[in-house]
XYZ file of C-alpha atoms in Angstrom:
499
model
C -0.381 -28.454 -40.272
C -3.648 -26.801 -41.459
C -5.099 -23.157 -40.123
C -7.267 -24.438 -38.247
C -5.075 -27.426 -36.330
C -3.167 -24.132 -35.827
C -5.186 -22.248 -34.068
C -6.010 -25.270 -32.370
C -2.879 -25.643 -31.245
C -2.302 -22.248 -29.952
C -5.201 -21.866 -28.610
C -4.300 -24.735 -26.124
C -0.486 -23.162 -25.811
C 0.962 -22.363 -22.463
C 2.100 -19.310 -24.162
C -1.235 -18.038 -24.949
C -1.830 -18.213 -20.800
C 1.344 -16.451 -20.449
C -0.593 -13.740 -22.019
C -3.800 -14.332 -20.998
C -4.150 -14.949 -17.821
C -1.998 -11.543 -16.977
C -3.920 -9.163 -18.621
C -7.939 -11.306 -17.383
C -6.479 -10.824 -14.352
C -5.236 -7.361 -14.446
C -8.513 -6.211 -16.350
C -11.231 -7.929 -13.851
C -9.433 -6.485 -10.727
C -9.066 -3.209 -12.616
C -12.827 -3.307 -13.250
C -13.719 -4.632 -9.798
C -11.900 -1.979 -8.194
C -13.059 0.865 -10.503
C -17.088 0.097 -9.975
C -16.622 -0.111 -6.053
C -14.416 3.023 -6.014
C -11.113 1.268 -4.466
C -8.737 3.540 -6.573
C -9.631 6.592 -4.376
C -10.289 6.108 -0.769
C -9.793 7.960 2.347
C -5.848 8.225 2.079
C -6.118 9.891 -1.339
C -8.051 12.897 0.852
C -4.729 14.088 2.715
C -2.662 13.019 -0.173
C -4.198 15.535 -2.654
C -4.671 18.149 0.228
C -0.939 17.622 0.884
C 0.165 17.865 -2.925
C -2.117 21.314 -3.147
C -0.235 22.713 0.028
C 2.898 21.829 -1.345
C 2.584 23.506 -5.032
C 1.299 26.505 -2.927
C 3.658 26.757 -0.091
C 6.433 24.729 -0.806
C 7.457 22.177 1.375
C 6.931 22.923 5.245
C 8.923 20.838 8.237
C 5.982 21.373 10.196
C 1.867 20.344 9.350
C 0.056 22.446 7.132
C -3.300 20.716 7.430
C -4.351 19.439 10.808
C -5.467 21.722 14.140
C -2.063 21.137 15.801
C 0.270 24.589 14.660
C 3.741 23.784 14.794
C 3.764 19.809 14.547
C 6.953 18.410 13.225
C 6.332 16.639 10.018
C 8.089 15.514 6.866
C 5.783 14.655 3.758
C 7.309 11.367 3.078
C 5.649 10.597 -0.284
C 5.695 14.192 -1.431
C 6.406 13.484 -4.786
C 2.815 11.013 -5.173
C 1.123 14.125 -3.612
C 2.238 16.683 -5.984
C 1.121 14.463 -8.979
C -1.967 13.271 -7.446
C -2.976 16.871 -6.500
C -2.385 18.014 -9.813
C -4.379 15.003 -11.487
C -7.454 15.567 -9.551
C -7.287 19.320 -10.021
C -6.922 19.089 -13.682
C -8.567 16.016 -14.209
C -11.137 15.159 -11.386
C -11.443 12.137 -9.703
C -11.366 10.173 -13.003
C -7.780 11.666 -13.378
C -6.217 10.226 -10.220
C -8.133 6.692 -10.358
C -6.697 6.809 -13.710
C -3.203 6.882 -13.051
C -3.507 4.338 -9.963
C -4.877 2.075 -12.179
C -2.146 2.164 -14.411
C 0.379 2.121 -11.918
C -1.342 -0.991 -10.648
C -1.750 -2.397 -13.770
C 2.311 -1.386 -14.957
C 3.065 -3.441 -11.163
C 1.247 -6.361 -11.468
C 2.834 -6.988 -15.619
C 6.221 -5.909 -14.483
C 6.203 -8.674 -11.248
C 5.321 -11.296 -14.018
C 7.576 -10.794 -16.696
C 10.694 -10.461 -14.434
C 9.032 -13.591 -13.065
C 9.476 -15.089 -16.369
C 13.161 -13.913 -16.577
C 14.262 -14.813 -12.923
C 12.495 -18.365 -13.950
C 14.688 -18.487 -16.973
C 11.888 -19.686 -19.241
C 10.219 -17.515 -22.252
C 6.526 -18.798 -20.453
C 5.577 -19.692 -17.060
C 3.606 -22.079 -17.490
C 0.190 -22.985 -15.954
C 1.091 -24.333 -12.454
C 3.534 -21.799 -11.781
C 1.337 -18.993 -13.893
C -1.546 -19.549 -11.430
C 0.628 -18.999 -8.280
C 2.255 -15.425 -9.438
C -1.455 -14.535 -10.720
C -2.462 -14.901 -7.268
C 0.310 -12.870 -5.601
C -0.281 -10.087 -7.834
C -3.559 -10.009 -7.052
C -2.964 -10.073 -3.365
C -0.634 -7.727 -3.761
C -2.324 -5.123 -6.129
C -5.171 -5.498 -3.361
C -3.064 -3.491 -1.371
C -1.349 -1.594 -3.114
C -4.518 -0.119 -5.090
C -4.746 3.767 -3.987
C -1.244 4.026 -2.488
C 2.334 4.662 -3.263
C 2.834 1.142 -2.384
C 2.444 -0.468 -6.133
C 6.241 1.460 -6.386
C 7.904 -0.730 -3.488
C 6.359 -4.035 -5.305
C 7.785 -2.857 -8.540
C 11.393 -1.911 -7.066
C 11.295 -5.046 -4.773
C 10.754 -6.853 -7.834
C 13.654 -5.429 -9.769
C 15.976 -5.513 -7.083
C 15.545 -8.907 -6.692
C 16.078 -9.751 -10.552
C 19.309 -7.539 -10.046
C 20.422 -9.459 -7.295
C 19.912 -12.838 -8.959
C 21.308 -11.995 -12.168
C 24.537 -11.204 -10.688
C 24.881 -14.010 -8.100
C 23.971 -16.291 -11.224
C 27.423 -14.640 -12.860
C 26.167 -11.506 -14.769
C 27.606 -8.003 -14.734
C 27.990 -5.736 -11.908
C 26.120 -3.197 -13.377
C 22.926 -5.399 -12.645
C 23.005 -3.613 -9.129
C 22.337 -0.302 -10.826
C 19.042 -0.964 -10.128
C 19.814 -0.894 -6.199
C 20.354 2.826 -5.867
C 18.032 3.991 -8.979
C 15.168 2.500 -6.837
C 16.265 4.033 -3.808
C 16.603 7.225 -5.092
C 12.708 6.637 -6.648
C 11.567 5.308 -3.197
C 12.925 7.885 -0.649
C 10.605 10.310 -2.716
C 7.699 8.690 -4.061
C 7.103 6.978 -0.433
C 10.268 8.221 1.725
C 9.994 5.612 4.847
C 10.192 2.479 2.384
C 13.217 3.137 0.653
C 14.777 0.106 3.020
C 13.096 -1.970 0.280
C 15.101 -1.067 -2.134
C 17.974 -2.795 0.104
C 16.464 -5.932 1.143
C 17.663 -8.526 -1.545
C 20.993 -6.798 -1.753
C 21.491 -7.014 1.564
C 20.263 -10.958 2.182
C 22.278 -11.636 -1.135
C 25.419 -11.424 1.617
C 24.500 -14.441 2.790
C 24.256 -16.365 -0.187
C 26.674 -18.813 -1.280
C 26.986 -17.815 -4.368
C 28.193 -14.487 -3.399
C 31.869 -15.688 -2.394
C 34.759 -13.306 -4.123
C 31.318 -11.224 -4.937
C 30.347 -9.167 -1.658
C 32.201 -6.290 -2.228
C 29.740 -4.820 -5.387
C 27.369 -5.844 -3.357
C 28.098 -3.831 -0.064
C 29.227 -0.618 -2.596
C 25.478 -1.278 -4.219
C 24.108 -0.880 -0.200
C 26.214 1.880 0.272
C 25.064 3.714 -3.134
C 21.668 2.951 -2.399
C 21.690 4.408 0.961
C 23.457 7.643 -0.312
C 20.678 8.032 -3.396
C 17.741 8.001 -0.375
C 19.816 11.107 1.213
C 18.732 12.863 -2.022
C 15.454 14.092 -0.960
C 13.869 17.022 0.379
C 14.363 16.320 3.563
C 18.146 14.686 3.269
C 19.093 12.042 5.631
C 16.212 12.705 8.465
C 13.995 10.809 5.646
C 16.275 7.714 6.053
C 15.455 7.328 9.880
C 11.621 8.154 9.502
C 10.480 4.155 8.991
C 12.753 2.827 11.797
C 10.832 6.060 14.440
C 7.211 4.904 12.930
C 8.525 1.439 13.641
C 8.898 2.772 17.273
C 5.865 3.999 17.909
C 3.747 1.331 19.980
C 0.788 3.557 19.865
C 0.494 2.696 16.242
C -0.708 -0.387 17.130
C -3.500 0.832 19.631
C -5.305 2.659 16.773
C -6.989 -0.935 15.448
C -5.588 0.042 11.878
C -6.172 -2.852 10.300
C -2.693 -2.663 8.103
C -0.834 -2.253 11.247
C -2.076 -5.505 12.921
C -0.306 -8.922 13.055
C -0.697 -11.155 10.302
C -3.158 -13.488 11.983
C -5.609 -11.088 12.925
C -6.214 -10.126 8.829
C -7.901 -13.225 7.735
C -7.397 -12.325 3.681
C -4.411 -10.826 3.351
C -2.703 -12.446 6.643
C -3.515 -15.892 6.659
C -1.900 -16.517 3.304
C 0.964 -15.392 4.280
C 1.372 -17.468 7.452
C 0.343 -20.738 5.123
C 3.267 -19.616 2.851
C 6.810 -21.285 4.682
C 5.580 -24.859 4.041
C 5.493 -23.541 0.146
C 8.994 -22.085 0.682
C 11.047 -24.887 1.636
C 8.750 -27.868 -0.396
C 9.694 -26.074 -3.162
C 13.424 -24.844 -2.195
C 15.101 -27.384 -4.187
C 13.683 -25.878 -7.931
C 15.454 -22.421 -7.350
C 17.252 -21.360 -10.248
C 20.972 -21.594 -10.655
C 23.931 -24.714 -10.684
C 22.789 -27.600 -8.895
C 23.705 -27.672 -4.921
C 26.276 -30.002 -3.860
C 24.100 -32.266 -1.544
C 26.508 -31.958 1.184
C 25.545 -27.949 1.028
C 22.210 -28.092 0.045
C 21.331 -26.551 3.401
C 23.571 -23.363 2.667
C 21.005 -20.144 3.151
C 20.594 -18.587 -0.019
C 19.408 -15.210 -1.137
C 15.846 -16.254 -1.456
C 15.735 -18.027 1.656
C 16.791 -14.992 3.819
C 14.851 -12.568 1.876
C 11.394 -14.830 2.209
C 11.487 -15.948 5.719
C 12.435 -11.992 6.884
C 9.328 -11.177 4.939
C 7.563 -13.590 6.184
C 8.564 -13.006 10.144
C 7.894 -8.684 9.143
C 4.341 -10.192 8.472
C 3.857 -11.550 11.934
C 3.760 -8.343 13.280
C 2.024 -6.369 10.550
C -0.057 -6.769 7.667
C 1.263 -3.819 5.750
C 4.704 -6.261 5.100
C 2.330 -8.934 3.589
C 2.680 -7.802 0.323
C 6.324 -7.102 0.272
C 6.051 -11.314 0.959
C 4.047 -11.476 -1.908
C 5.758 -10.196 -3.977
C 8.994 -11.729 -3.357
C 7.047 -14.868 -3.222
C 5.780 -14.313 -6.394
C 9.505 -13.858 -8.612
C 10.683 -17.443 -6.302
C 7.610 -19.645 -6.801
C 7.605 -19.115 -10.376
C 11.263 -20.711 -10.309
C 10.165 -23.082 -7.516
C 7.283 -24.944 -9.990
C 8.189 -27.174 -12.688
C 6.837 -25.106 -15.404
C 8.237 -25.811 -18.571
C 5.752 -25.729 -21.253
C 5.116 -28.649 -22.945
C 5.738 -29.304 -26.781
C 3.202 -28.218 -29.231
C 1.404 -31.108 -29.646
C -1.365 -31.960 -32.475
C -3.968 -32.371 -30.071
C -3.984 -29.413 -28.122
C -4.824 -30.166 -24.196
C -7.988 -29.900 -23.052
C -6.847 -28.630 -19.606
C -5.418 -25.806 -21.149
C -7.973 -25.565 -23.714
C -10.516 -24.376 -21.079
C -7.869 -22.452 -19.022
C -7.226 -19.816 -21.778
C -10.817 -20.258 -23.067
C -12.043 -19.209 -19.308
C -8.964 -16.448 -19.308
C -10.353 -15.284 -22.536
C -14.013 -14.428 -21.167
C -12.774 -12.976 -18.111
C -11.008 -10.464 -20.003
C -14.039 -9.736 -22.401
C -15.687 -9.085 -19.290
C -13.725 -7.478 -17.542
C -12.518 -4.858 -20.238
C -16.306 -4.645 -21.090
C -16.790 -3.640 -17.350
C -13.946 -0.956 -17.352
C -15.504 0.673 -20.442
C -19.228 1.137 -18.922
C -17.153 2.388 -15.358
C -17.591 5.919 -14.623
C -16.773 7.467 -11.628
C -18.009 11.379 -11.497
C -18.027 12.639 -7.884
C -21.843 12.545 -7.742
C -21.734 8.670 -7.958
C -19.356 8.426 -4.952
C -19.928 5.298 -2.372
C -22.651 6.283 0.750
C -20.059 6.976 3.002
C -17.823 9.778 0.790
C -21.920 10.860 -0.301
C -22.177 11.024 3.458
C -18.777 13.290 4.296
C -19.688 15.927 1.574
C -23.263 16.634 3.335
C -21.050 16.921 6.773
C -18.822 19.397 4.790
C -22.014 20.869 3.466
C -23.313 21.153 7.215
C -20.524 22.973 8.369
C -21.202 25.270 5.594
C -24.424 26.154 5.953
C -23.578 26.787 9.591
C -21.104 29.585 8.958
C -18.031 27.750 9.313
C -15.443 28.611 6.661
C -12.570 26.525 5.391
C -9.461 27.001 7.899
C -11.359 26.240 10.854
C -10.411 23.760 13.444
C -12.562 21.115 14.661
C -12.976 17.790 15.599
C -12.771 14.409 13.517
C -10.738 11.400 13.338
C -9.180 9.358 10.572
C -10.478 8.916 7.048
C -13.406 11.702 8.579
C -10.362 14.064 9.304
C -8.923 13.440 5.469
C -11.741 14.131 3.856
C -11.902 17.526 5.953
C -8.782 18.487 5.168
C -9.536 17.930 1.482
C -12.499 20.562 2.028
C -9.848 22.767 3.276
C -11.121 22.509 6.740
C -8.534 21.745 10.111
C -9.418 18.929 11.683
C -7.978 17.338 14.935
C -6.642 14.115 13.025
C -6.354 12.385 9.696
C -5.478 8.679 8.061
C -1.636 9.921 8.869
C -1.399 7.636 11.993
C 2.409 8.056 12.836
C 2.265 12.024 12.877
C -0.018 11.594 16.145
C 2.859 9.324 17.742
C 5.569 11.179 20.309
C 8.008 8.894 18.895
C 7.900 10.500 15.557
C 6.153 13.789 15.742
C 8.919 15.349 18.561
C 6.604 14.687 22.056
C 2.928 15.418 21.484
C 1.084 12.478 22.345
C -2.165 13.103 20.845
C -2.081 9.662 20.028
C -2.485 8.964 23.517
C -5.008 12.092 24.316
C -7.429 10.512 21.353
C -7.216 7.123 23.182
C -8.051 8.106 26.505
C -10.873 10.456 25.256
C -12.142 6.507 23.532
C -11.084 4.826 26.556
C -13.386 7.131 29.042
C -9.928 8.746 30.718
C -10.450 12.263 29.658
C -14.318 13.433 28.480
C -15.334 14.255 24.937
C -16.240 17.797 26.233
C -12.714 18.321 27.693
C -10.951 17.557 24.652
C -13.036 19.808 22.365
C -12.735 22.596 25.223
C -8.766 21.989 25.064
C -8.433 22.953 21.683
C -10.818 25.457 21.418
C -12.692 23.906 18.511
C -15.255 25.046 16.500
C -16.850 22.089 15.645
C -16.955 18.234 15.757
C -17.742 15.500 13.243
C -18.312 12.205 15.307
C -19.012 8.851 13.532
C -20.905 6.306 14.073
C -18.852 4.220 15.666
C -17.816 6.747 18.251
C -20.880 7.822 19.749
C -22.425 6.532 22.603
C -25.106 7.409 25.014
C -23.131 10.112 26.645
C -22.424 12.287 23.138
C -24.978 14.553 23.240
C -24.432 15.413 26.966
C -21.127 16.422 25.917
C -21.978 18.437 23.381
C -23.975 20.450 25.255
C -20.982 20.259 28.285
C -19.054 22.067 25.119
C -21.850 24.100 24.044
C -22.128 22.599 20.579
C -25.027 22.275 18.638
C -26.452 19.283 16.302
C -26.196 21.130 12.711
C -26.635 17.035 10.799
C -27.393 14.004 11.555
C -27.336 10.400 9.545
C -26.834 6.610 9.690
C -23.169 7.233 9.991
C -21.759 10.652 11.163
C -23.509 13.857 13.098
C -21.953 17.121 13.396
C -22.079 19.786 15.994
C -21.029 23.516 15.574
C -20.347 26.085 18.517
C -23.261 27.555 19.707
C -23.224 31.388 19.069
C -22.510 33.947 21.661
């Protein structure tokens, strides 16, 4: 065969899409997300305030940032904070969106290549290829600015420890159970469960028979590395309290909502059973006796709890897609054809169109910078409000006012504000009794007035977004005896009047 039929031929390979269309797809959302500022968002705010109180202080059992002295609180990912407070003080901004996309990046390539080893095939293939491209991307989509790229990555091994041992290899394959565990319960505490969840469905499986008890010593090791924390074993029941907490789920956090009512990342994931059991039949492994074919199997367990943890909130959706991710690519016929002397068109244009995208896209990531003057209108918006409350004599360590993302950036400034992103702390269920949760609803609901919740807590000021002022605000202010100190399209602030 000549050079050029060749290159031909490669060029048209199902292995050159095996590495193609990872890294297009990994460099375009990389670039996408670095131009529109996804890799730092309002949860990095309290995470990097967190990570600066804790190389300060040490780590507290109580709140060290918001208005509310004394609140029980464990710093769950305390770990991600430390390192994310140290990037962006040594580094900047560029520093922390740098190591998120990496992490991202190092999630998205490790969920395909154990792909292509739970698949048992040295390439994917194009049909199955596609599918895991698309569950990485719905999954790096939220997993972008969080430590939430770390539970895809141990989900993913876990389950390619799972399978390799129910498919007859060594027990030492369930190392990986309490190794991630251990990683988990400190790089984001309440998820270490994950860790668990194939283990745990691989009881069920048939091919487990004569094999259960590694497994249930792998639970039990797993369970015992989460203990080793900070915290110890109060970390261990910290997701089953937020799970608890029903005010979670009057906040309108969009995560925390039911599948259906997130129409990208939620109505995928409702669409996915009918995928599931079409393709049940192609998992990997000895061929079913027919009379059995029925029998549950580790997969099926671990997908349909997934996929039922998705009904009731978003935030599980990419757990699914993940998971779905490592089974599809088994599910698809995907064996890659023979070399052939005419190379296929089809694929031909697949890796051709794989090829530009990545040209693009790592084109893109080169001419991306990101210094804090060039931050989106909104975070341009919060460092004027900080810049307000400056001007007006209030110093850093003052409480005030503000909700949510408004609240992290505060807290960032070094200001105390009356909430943050951190929506479980405000729960009863989880913080010990206080139910500001419920104080910050009825003040939204009309119960209580604005005026009587600022006079409450004695605050010295008040950053109210759009979205929460209405006709009545001003009154209220002046009920508190605040005055306007800024005003824009999205937030106005109001400082204590003097004397």
């Amino acid at each position: 065969m000549s050079a050029a039929s060749r290159a031909a031929a490669l060029a048209a390979s199902p292995r050159t899409a095996d590495a193609l269309m990872p890294a297009a797809m990994l460099a375009f959302f990389i670039a996408l997300s670095a131009q529109a500022g996804l890799f730092f968002d309002g949860d990095m705010y309290f995470l990097v305030a967190t990570g600066r109180d804790i190389i300060a202080n040490g780590l507290s059992t109580t709140d060290p940032l918001s208005s509310h002295e004394g609140l029980p609180y464990l710093s769950q990912q305390w770990l991600t904070c430390v390192v994310d407070a140290a990037a962006f003080d040594a580094f900047g901004r560029a520093g922390v969106e740098s190591i998120y996309m990496a992490l991202t990046a190092a999630s998205a390539a490790f969920l395909w290549k154990a792909s292509a080893r739970y698949a048992g095939k040295e390439a994917l293939g194009l049909r199955a290829g596609l599918l895991v491209a698309a569950a990485c991307v719905l999954s790096m989509l939220m997993t972008r600015s969080t430590p939430r790229a770390f539970d895809a990555i141990a989900l993913t091994a876990c389950l390619l420890s799972a399978a390799t041992y129910l498919d007859g290899g060594p027990k030492r394959a369930l190392a990986a159970v309490p190794a991630c565990s251990l990683a988990l319960a400190n790089l984001h505490g309440s998820m270490w469960p994950v860790a668990l969840m194939p283990a745990a469905c691989a009881l069920l499986d048939g091919r487990a028979k004569g094999k259960r008890a590694p497994l249930l010593a792998a639970l039990a090791a797993g369970a015992l590395a989460a203990c080793a924390n900070p915290y110890g074993p109060g970390m261990l029941a910290y997701v089953f309290a937020s799970l608890s907490a029903p005010a979670l789920s009057a906040f309108g956090i969009g995560e925390l909502s039911p599948a259906s009512a997130n129409t990208f990342a939620g109505w995928p994931a409702l669409a996915m059973p009918a995928a599931f059991w079409w393709m049940r039949k192609g998992y990997p492994g000895p061929s079913p006796d027919p009379r059995k074919r029925w029998r549950v199997r580790m997969e099926d367990a671990l997908l349909v709890g997934l996929w039922a943890g998705s009904l009731a909130s978003v935030r599980v959706c990419f757990l699914l897609y993940t998971a779905a991710a490592m089974v599809l690519s088994s599910a698809v016929e995907a064996r890659p054809p023979a070399a052939l002397a005419r190379p296929s068109r089809a694929m031909l244009a697949v890796n051709a169109a794989a090829a530009a995208t990545l040209a693009c896209a790592l084109a893109a990531c080169a001419l991306s910078t990101h210094p804090q003057a060039d931050a989106t209108e909104k975070q341009a918006d919060q460092a004027a409000c900080a810049q307000a409350l400056e001007d007006a004599g209030v110093e850093p360590g003052a409480c005030g006012y503000a909700s949510f993302n408004e609240g992290a950036y505060l807290e960032f400034m070094g200001y105390r504000p009356y909430m943050d992103a951190r929506a479980e702390l405000w729960c009863p269920e989880v913080n010990g009794g206080d139910d500001i949760a419920g104080e910050f609803l009825d003040m939204r609901t009309g119960k209580i007035p604005l005026s009587e919740l600022l006079a409450r807590h004695d605050f010295e000021f008040a950053v109210i977004s759009a979205d929460e002022q209405d006709y009545d605000t001003a009154r209220q202010m002046e009920i508190a005896g605040m005055d306007e100190a800024y005003r824009s399209d999205l937030y106005a602030v109001w400082v204590r009047r003097e004397g």
